[in-house]
Amino acid sequence: VLAETQLQAVEIDVYEAHGTGTSLGDPIEVGAVRKVLTQRESPCLISCSKTNLGHLEGGAGMSAFCKCIMAVMHSECAPNQHLKEQNPHLDIEGWPAHLLMEAQPMRADASYVGVSGFGYGGTNSHALAYGRNAVTSRGSSQKYLLSSIYRKVKAASIPEVWMDGEDYEDWATSGVPHLDAAPGKRYHVDLLADGKAVWREAVLPEVSYSTAALHIQGSFSGWDMLSLEPSVDVEGLFTYDLTLGSKGQETFQICVDGDPELVLYPEQPNCTRKAAPTRGPAPPPSRDHAWAIRGDSGSRYRVEVFRSGAELSVTWLRIVEAVEAVQDLVQE
């Protein structure tokens, strides 16, 4: 999960443990977490919702995640209830970690909290929650600071461009066009004779994802658009199956309503992260700004696009052929 989100271990403030309270399971979990979150200067706060609610079985994972949401909203980690004696088999000596017996504020108004869940059937999962202090008074100073910054930026003069030489790439500017300027936004820039720059946002037509048709284009199709197939079982899910070529990699982008100017693409070129921020719909900077699926040549993958209201998510998974599944069972 840290690799998918490009986070470092030191950025995780709290670990919400599965923590069933068993003499063997807890040391194994803590030992595994220590290996991942060991490189840090500030202590890792360890908490567990089962000390508050008991083991809710099928609801244990969701209750733990809800506790993580509350932790980031308050910027505070709740204590482990009824913790009187620490398991002597926990390997935490020399590792900056606290098994909390009292509530403890986090080091900043914004924080990441990780939570793990281990199912009876062997399914393991981990999730991260991020948020800012929106409840306690400790976060109020941040609001006043931001409003002060906004006032200063709004009072600033119009950005200027100094045209030094014939090559516009060598020109310099005194600032950004607007407070709302952000990666992915497009602007038309008019340069006046006196060096002033007039910025106009290039507004693309609004797209209703709830009714728009979705297509896929990529290296596997020669960048021709192909239709995504709607799922008959899951509303809002669209899929496309592809086979990796001889290079063991295929790249793709998602098109809206078959319009080559309305393309959804990742922020990073040749992106292999499923959790990467999505840009668009807009003309992509290049075909390199695409999701990249890597694997063995000839292996088959399913691209899944899930549409929920105005939101779209993109992911992919390997298709395990029935023959391969049977062979695995025979070998076992």
CSV table of C-alpha atoms in Angstrom, one decimal:
chain,number,residue,atom,x,y,z
A,1,VAL,CA,0.0,0.0,0.0
A,2,LEU,CA,2.9,2.4,0.8
A,3,ALA,CA,4.3,1.7,-2.7
A,4,GLU,CA,1.0,2.3,-4.3
A,5,THR,CA,0.5,5.6,-2.6
A,6,GLN,CA,4.2,6.6,-2.7
A,7,LEU,CA,4.3,7.3,1.0
A,8,GLN,CA,7.2,6.8,3.4
A,9,ALA,CA,7.0,4.9,6.6
A,10,VAL,CA,7.8,8.0,8.6
A,11,GLU,CA,4.6,9.6,7.3
A,12,ILE,CA,2.3,7.1,9.0
A,13,ASP,CA,1.4,8.4,12.4
A,14,VAL,CA,-0.9,5.6,13.7
A,15,TYR,CA,-1.2,1.9,13.1
A,16,GLU,CA,-4.7,0.6,13.9
A,17,ALA,CA,-4.0,-3.1,14.6
A,18,HIS,CA,-6.2,-6.1,13.9
A,19,GLY,CA,-5.2,-7.1,17.5
A,20,THR,CA,-7.3,-10.1,18.5
A,21,GLY,CA,-5.4,-10.3,21.8
A,22,THR,CA,-4.0,-13.8,21.2
A,23,SER,CA,-0.6,-14.6,22.6
A,24,LEU,CA,0.8,-15.7,19.2
A,25,GLY,CA,-1.1,-13.6,16.7
A,26,ASP,CA,-0.4,-10.2,18.2
A,27,PRO,CA,3.4,-10.7,18.2
A,28,ILE,CA,3.4,-11.9,14.6
A,29,GLU,CA,1.4,-8.8,13.5
A,30,VAL,CA,3.5,-6.3,15.5
A,31,GLY,CA,6.7,-7.9,14.2
A,32,ALA,CA,5.5,-7.5,10.6
A,33,VAL,CA,4.5,-3.9,11.1
A,34,ARG,CA,7.8,-3.1,12.7
A,35,LYS,CA,9.7,-4.4,9.6
A,36,VAL,CA,7.6,-1.9,7.5
A,37,LEU,CA,7.4,1.1,9.8
A,38,THR,CA,10.8,0.8,11.4
A,39,GLN,CA,12.6,3.8,9.7
A,40,ARG,CA,11.2,6.7,11.7
A,41,GLU,CA,12.1,9.4,14.1
A,42,SER,CA,8.7,10.1,15.8
A,43,PRO,CA,6.9,7.2,17.6
A,44,CYS,CA,4.3,5.1,15.8
A,45,LEU,CA,1.1,5.1,17.8
A,46,ILE,CA,-0.5,1.7,18.0
A,47,SER,CA,-4.2,1.4,18.7
A,48,CYS,CA,-6.9,-1.3,18.4
A,49,SER,CA,-10.7,-0.8,18.1
A,50,LYS,CA,-11.3,-4.3,19.6
A,51,THR,CA,-10.4,-2.8,23.0
A,52,ASN,CA,-13.3,-0.5,22.6
A,53,LEU,CA,-15.9,-2.7,20.8
A,54,GLY,CA,-14.7,-6.3,21.1
A,55,HIS,CA,-14.4,-8.5,18.1
A,56,LEU,CA,-17.2,-7.7,15.7
A,57,GLU,CA,-16.2,-10.5,13.3
A,58,GLY,CA,-17.5,-9.5,9.9
A,59,GLY,CA,-17.8,-5.9,11.0
A,60,ALA,CA,-14.3,-5.7,12.6
A,61,GLY,CA,-12.6,-4.2,9.6
A,62,MET,CA,-15.2,-1.5,9.1
A,63,SER,CA,-15.3,-0.5,12.7
A,64,ALA,CA,-11.5,-0.2,12.8
A,65,PHE,CA,-11.6,2.0,9.6
A,66,CYS,CA,-14.3,4.2,11.2
A,67,LYS,CA,-12.0,4.6,14.2
A,68,CYS,CA,-9.2,5.7,11.8
A,69,ILE,CA,-11.6,8.3,10.2
A,70,MET,CA,-12.3,9.7,13.7
A,71,ALA,CA,-8.6,9.8,14.5
A,72,VAL,CA,-7.7,11.9,11.6
A,73,MET,CA,-10.7,14.2,12.1
A,74,HIS,CA,-9.6,14.8,15.7
A,75,SER,CA,-5.8,14.6,15.0
A,76,GLU,CA,-5.7,12.4,18.1
A,77,CYS,CA,-5.2,8.7,18.7
A,78,ALA,CA,-7.6,6.9,21.1
A,79,PRO,CA,-6.1,4.7,23.9
A,80,ASN,CA,-6.3,1.0,24.1
A,81,GLN,CA,-9.0,0.3,26.7
A,82,HIS,CA,-8.2,-2.1,29.6
A,83,LEU,CA,-4.5,-2.4,28.6
A,84,LYS,CA,-2.8,-3.2,31.9
A,85,GLU,CA,-0.1,-5.7,31.0
A,86,GLN,CA,1.9,-5.9,27.8
A,87,ASN,CA,2.4,-9.2,26.0
A,88,PRO,CA,6.0,-10.1,26.7
A,89,HIS,CA,6.4,-11.6,23.2
A,90,LEU,CA,5.9,-8.3,21.4
A,91,ASP,CA,9.1,-7.3,19.7
A,92,ILE,CA,9.0,-3.5,20.2
A,93,GLU,CA,12.2,-2.9,22.2
A,94,GLY,CA,14.3,-0.3,20.4
A,95,TRP,CA,11.5,0.6,18.0
A,96,PRO,CA,9.8,4.0,18.6
A,97,ALA,CA,6.3,2.7,19.1
A,98,HIS,CA,3.7,3.4,21.8
A,99,LEU,CA,0.9,1.1,22.8
A,100,LEU,CA,-1.3,3.8,24.1
A,101,MET,CA,-3.0,3.7,27.5
A,102,GLU,CA,-4.1,7.4,27.2
A,103,ALA,CA,-5.3,9.5,24.3
A,104,GLN,CA,-2.4,11.2,22.6
A,105,PRO,CA,-2.5,14.1,20.0
A,106,MET,CA,-0.7,13.6,16.8
A,107,ARG,CA,2.3,15.6,15.8
A,108,ALA,CA,0.4,17.7,13.2
A,109,ASP,CA,-3.1,18.8,12.1
A,110,ALA,CA,-2.9,16.4,9.1
A,111,SER,CA,-2.1,12.8,9.4
A,112,TYR,CA,-2.1,9.3,7.9
A,113,VAL,CA,-3.5,6.3,9.8
A,114,GLY,CA,-3.1,2.7,8.6
A,115,VAL,CA,-5.4,-0.2,9.5
A,116,SER,CA,-5.1,-3.9,8.9
A,117,GLY,CA,-7.7,-6.6,8.7
A,118,PHE,CA,-7.2,-10.4,8.6
A,119,GLY,CA,-10.1,-12.6,7.6
A,120,TYR,CA,-10.8,-16.1,8.8
A,121,GLY,CA,-10.4,-17.4,5.2
A,122,GLY,CA,-6.9,-16.1,4.9
A,123,THR,CA,-7.8,-12.8,3.2
A,124,ASN,CA,-5.5,-10.0,4.4
A,125,SER,CA,-6.1,-6.3,3.7
A,126,HIS,CA,-4.7,-2.9,4.6
A,127,ALA,CA,-6.0,0.6,4.1
A,128,LEU,CA,-4.9,4.1,4.8
A,129,ALA,CA,-6.9,7.1,6.0
A,130,TYR,CA,-5.8,10.7,5.6
A,131,GLY,CA,-7.5,13.8,7.0
A,132,ARG,CA,-7.1,17.1,8.7
A,133,ASN,CA,-8.1,18.2,12.2
A,134,ALA,CA,-11.7,19.4,11.6
A,135,VAL,CA,-13.0,19.0,15.2
A,136,THR,CA,-10.7,20.2,18.0
A,137,SER,CA,-9.5,23.7,18.7
A,138,ARG,CA,-5.9,22.7,17.9
A,139,GLY,CA,-6.8,23.0,14.2
A,140,SER,CA,-8.2,26.6,14.4
A,141,SER,CA,-4.8,28.3,14.0
A,142,GLN,CA,-4.3,26.7,10.7
A,143,LYS,CA,-7.6,28.2,9.3
A,144,TYR,CA,-6.5,31.7,10.3
A,145,LEU,CA,-3.1,31.1,8.7
A,146,LEU,CA,-4.6,30.0,5.4
A,147,SER,CA,-7.0,33.0,5.3
A,148,SER,CA,-4.1,35.3,5.9
A,149,ILE,CA,-2.1,33.7,3.0
A,150,TYR,CA,-5.1,34.0,0.7
A,151,ARG,CA,-5.5,37.7,1.4
A,152,LYS,CA,-1.8,38.3,0.6
A,153,VAL,CA,-2.0,36.3,-2.6
A,154,LYS,CA,-5.2,38.1,-3.8
A,155,ALA,CA,-3.6,41.5,-3.2
A,156,ALA,CA,-0.6,40.6,-5.3
A,157,SER,CA,-0.1,42.2,-8.7
A,158,ILE,CA,-0.9,40.5,-12.0
A,159,PRO,CA,1.8,38.1,-12.9
A,160,GLU,CA,4.3,39.4,-15.4
A,161,VAL,CA,6.4,37.7,-18.1
A,162,TRP,CA,9.9,38.9,-18.9
A,163,MET,CA,10.6,38.1,-22.6
A,164,ASP,CA,14.3,37.5,-22.5
A,165,GLY,CA,15.3,36.4,-26.0
A,166,GLU,CA,13.4,34.9,-28.9
A,167,ASP,CA,12.8,31.5,-27.3
A,168,TYR,CA,9.7,31.6,-25.2
A,169,GLU,CA,11.0,28.7,-23.1
A,170,ASP,CA,13.6,31.0,-21.7
A,171,TRP,CA,11.1,33.6,-20.6
A,172,ALA,CA,10.3,34.1,-16.9
A,173,THR,CA,7.1,34.8,-15.1
A,174,SER,CA,6.4,36.4,-11.7
A,175,GLY,CA,3.7,34.0,-10.6
A,176,VAL,CA,0.8,31.7,-11.3
A,177,PRO,CA,-2.4,33.0,-12.9
A,178,HIS,CA,-4.9,32.3,-10.1
A,179,LEU,CA,-5.4,30.8,-6.7
A,180,ASP,CA,-7.3,27.9,-8.3
A,181,ALA,CA,-4.3,27.0,-10.6
A,182,ALA,CA,-3.6,23.3,-10.2
A,183,PRO,CA,-1.9,20.5,-12.1
A,184,GLY,CA,-4.0,19.4,-15.0
A,185,LYS,CA,-5.7,22.8,-15.6
A,186,ARG,CA,-5.2,24.3,-19.0
A,187,TYR,CA,-4.7,28.0,-19.8
A,188,HIS,CA,-4.5,30.3,-22.9
A,189,VAL,CA,-1.8,32.9,-22.3
A,190,ASP,CA,-1.8,36.2,-24.2
A,191,LEU,CA,1.5,38.2,-23.9
A,192,LEU,CA,1.1,41.9,-24.3
A,193,ALA,CA,3.8,44.2,-25.7
A,194,ASP,CA,4.6,45.7,-22.3
A,195,GLY,CA,5.3,42.2,-20.9
A,196,LYS,CA,2.0,41.7,-19.1
A,197,ALA,CA,0.5,38.3,-19.3
A,198,VAL,CA,-3.2,37.7,-19.5
A,199,TRP,CA,-4.3,34.2,-18.5
A,200,ARG,CA,-7.5,32.6,-19.6
A,201,GLU,CA,-8.6,29.2,-18.4
A,202,ALA,CA,-9.4,26.8,-21.3
A,203,VAL,CA,-12.7,25.5,-20.1
A,204,LEU,CA,-13.6,22.1,-21.5
A,205,PRO,CA,-17.2,21.0,-21.9
A,206,GLU,CA,-18.8,19.4,-18.8
A,207,VAL,CA,-19.2,15.7,-19.1
A,208,SER,CA,-21.9,13.6,-17.4
A,209,TYR,CA,-20.2,10.3,-16.5
A,210,SER,CA,-23.6,8.8,-15.6
A,211,THR,CA,-24.6,8.9,-19.3
A,212,ALA,CA,-21.3,9.1,-21.2
A,213,ALA,CA,-20.1,6.1,-23.2
A,214,LEU,CA,-16.6,4.9,-22.3
A,215,HIS,CA,-13.9,3.6,-24.6
A,216,ILE,CA,-10.4,2.4,-24.3
A,217,GLN,CA,-7.4,3.1,-26.5
A,218,GLY,CA,-3.8,1.9,-26.2
A,219,SER,CA,-0.7,0.2,-27.6
A,220,PHE,CA,-2.6,-3.1,-27.9
A,221,SER,CA,-5.1,-1.6,-30.4
A,222,GLY,CA,-2.8,0.7,-32.3
A,223,TRP,CA,-4.4,3.5,-30.3
A,224,ASP,CA,-7.8,2.9,-32.0
A,225,MET,CA,-10.8,3.4,-29.7
A,226,LEU,CA,-12.6,0.2,-28.6
A,227,SER,CA,-15.7,0.0,-26.5
A,228,LEU,CA,-15.7,-0.9,-22.9
A,229,GLU,CA,-18.2,-3.6,-22.1
A,230,PRO,CA,-20.7,-2.9,-19.3
A,231,SER,CA,-21.0,-5.5,-16.6
A,232,VAL,CA,-24.3,-7.4,-16.3
A,233,ASP,CA,-23.7,-8.0,-12.6
A,234,VAL,CA,-22.3,-4.8,-11.2
A,235,GLU,CA,-23.9,-1.5,-12.1
A,236,GLY,CA,-21.4,1.2,-13.2
A,237,LEU,CA,-18.6,-1.3,-14.0
A,238,PHE,CA,-17.1,-1.5,-17.5
A,239,THR,CA,-14.4,-3.9,-18.5
A,240,TYR,CA,-12.1,-4.8,-21.4
A,241,ASP,CA,-9.9,-7.9,-21.7
A,242,LEU,CA,-6.4,-7.6,-23.3
A,243,THR,CA,-3.4,-9.8,-23.9
A,244,LEU,CA,0.2,-8.5,-23.2
A,245,GLY,CA,2.3,-8.5,-26.3
A,246,SER,CA,5.9,-9.7,-26.8
A,247,LYS,CA,7.3,-6.9,-24.8
A,248,GLY,CA,5.3,-7.8,-21.7
A,249,GLN,CA,3.7,-4.4,-21.4
A,250,GLU,CA,0.7,-2.6,-22.8
A,251,THR,CA,-0.4,1.0,-22.1
A,252,PHE,CA,-3.9,2.5,-22.3
A,253,GLN,CA,-6.1,5.5,-21.8
A,254,ILE,CA,-9.8,5.9,-21.3
A,255,CYS,CA,-11.9,8.1,-23.7
A,256,VAL,CA,-15.3,9.6,-22.9
A,257,ASP,CA,-18.0,9.6,-25.5
A,258,GLY,CA,-15.6,8.5,-28.2
A,259,ASP,CA,-14.1,12.0,-28.2
A,260,PRO,CA,-10.2,12.1,-28.7
A,261,GLU,CA,-10.2,15.4,-26.9
A,262,LEU,CA,-11.9,14.0,-23.8
A,263,VAL,CA,-9.3,11.5,-22.4
A,264,LEU,CA,-8.7,10.3,-18.9
A,265,TYR,CA,-5.1,9.6,-18.2
A,266,PRO,CA,-2.8,9.3,-15.1
A,267,GLU,CA,-0.7,12.2,-13.8
A,268,GLN,CA,2.5,10.3,-14.4
A,269,PRO,CA,3.8,8.9,-17.7
A,270,ASN,CA,3.7,5.1,-18.1
A,271,CYS,CA,2.0,4.8,-14.7
A,272,THR,CA,1.9,1.3,-13.1
A,273,ARG,CA,0.1,2.5,-9.9
A,274,LYS,CA,-3.6,1.9,-9.7
A,275,ALA,CA,-4.0,4.6,-7.0
A,276,ALA,CA,-2.4,7.3,-9.1
A,277,PRO,CA,-4.3,10.6,-9.5
A,278,THR,CA,-6.4,10.8,-12.8
A,279,ARG,CA,-6.4,13.8,-15.1
A,280,GLY,CA,-9.0,14.8,-17.6
A,281,PRO,CA,-11.1,14.5,-19.5
A,282,ALA,CA,-8.8,16.6,-21.6
A,283,PRO,CA,-6.3,16.1,-24.4
A,284,PRO,CA,-3.4,14.2,-22.8
A,285,PRO,CA,0.2,15.7,-23.0
A,286,SER,CA,1.3,12.6,-24.9
A,287,ARG,CA,0.5,8.9,-25.3
A,288,ASP,CA,3.1,8.3,-22.7
A,289,HIS,CA,0.6,9.7,-20.1
A,290,ALA,CA,-1.1,6.3,-19.9
A,291,TRP,CA,-1.5,3.4,-17.5
A,292,ALA,CA,1.0,0.7,-18.1
A,293,ILE,CA,0.2,-3.0,-17.4
A,294,ARG,CA,3.4,-5.1,-17.1
A,295,GLY,CA,3.6,-8.9,-16.9
A,296,ASP,CA,4.6,-12.0,-18.8
A,297,SER,CA,4.1,-12.0,-22.5
A,298,GLY,CA,0.9,-13.6,-23.5
A,299,SER,CA,-0.8,-13.2,-20.1
A,300,ARG,CA,-4.3,-11.8,-20.1
A,301,TYR,CA,-5.5,-8.8,-18.0
A,302,ARG,CA,-8.9,-7.3,-17.4
A,303,VAL,CA,-9.2,-3.5,-17.3
A,304,GLU,CA,-12.0,-2.3,-15.0
A,305,VAL,CA,-13.5,1.2,-15.0
A,306,PHE,CA,-16.0,1.8,-12.3
A,307,ARG,CA,-18.4,4.7,-12.7
A,308,SER,CA,-20.2,6.1,-9.6
A,309,GLY,CA,-21.9,9.5,-10.2
A,310,ALA,CA,-19.3,12.0,-11.2
A,311,GLU,CA,-16.4,9.8,-10.1
A,312,LEU,CA,-14.4,7.3,-12.2
A,313,SER,CA,-11.8,4.8,-10.9
A,314,VAL,CA,-9.5,2.7,-13.1
A,315,THR,CA,-7.8,-0.6,-12.1
A,316,TRP,CA,-6.8,-3.9,-13.7
A,317,LEU,CA,-6.2,-7.5,-12.7
A,318,ARG,CA,-4.8,-10.6,-14.2
A,319,ILE,CA,-7.2,-13.2,-15.6
A,320,VAL,CA,-6.5,-16.7,-14.4
A,321,GLU,CA,-7.5,-19.2,-17.1
A,322,ALA,CA,-9.6,-22.1,-16.0
A,323,VAL,CA,-6.9,-24.5,-17.2
A,324,GLU,CA,-4.3,-22.8,-15.0
A,325,ALA,CA,-6.6,-23.1,-12.0
A,326,VAL,CA,-7.2,-26.8,-12.6
A,327,GLN,CA,-3.4,-27.4,-12.9
A,328,ASP,CA,-2.8,-25.6,-9.6
A,329,LEU,CA,-5.4,-27.8,-7.9
A,330,VAL,CA,-3.8,-30.9,-9.4
A,331,GLN,CA,-0.4,-29.9,-8.2
A,332,GLU,CA,-1.7,-29.2,-4.7
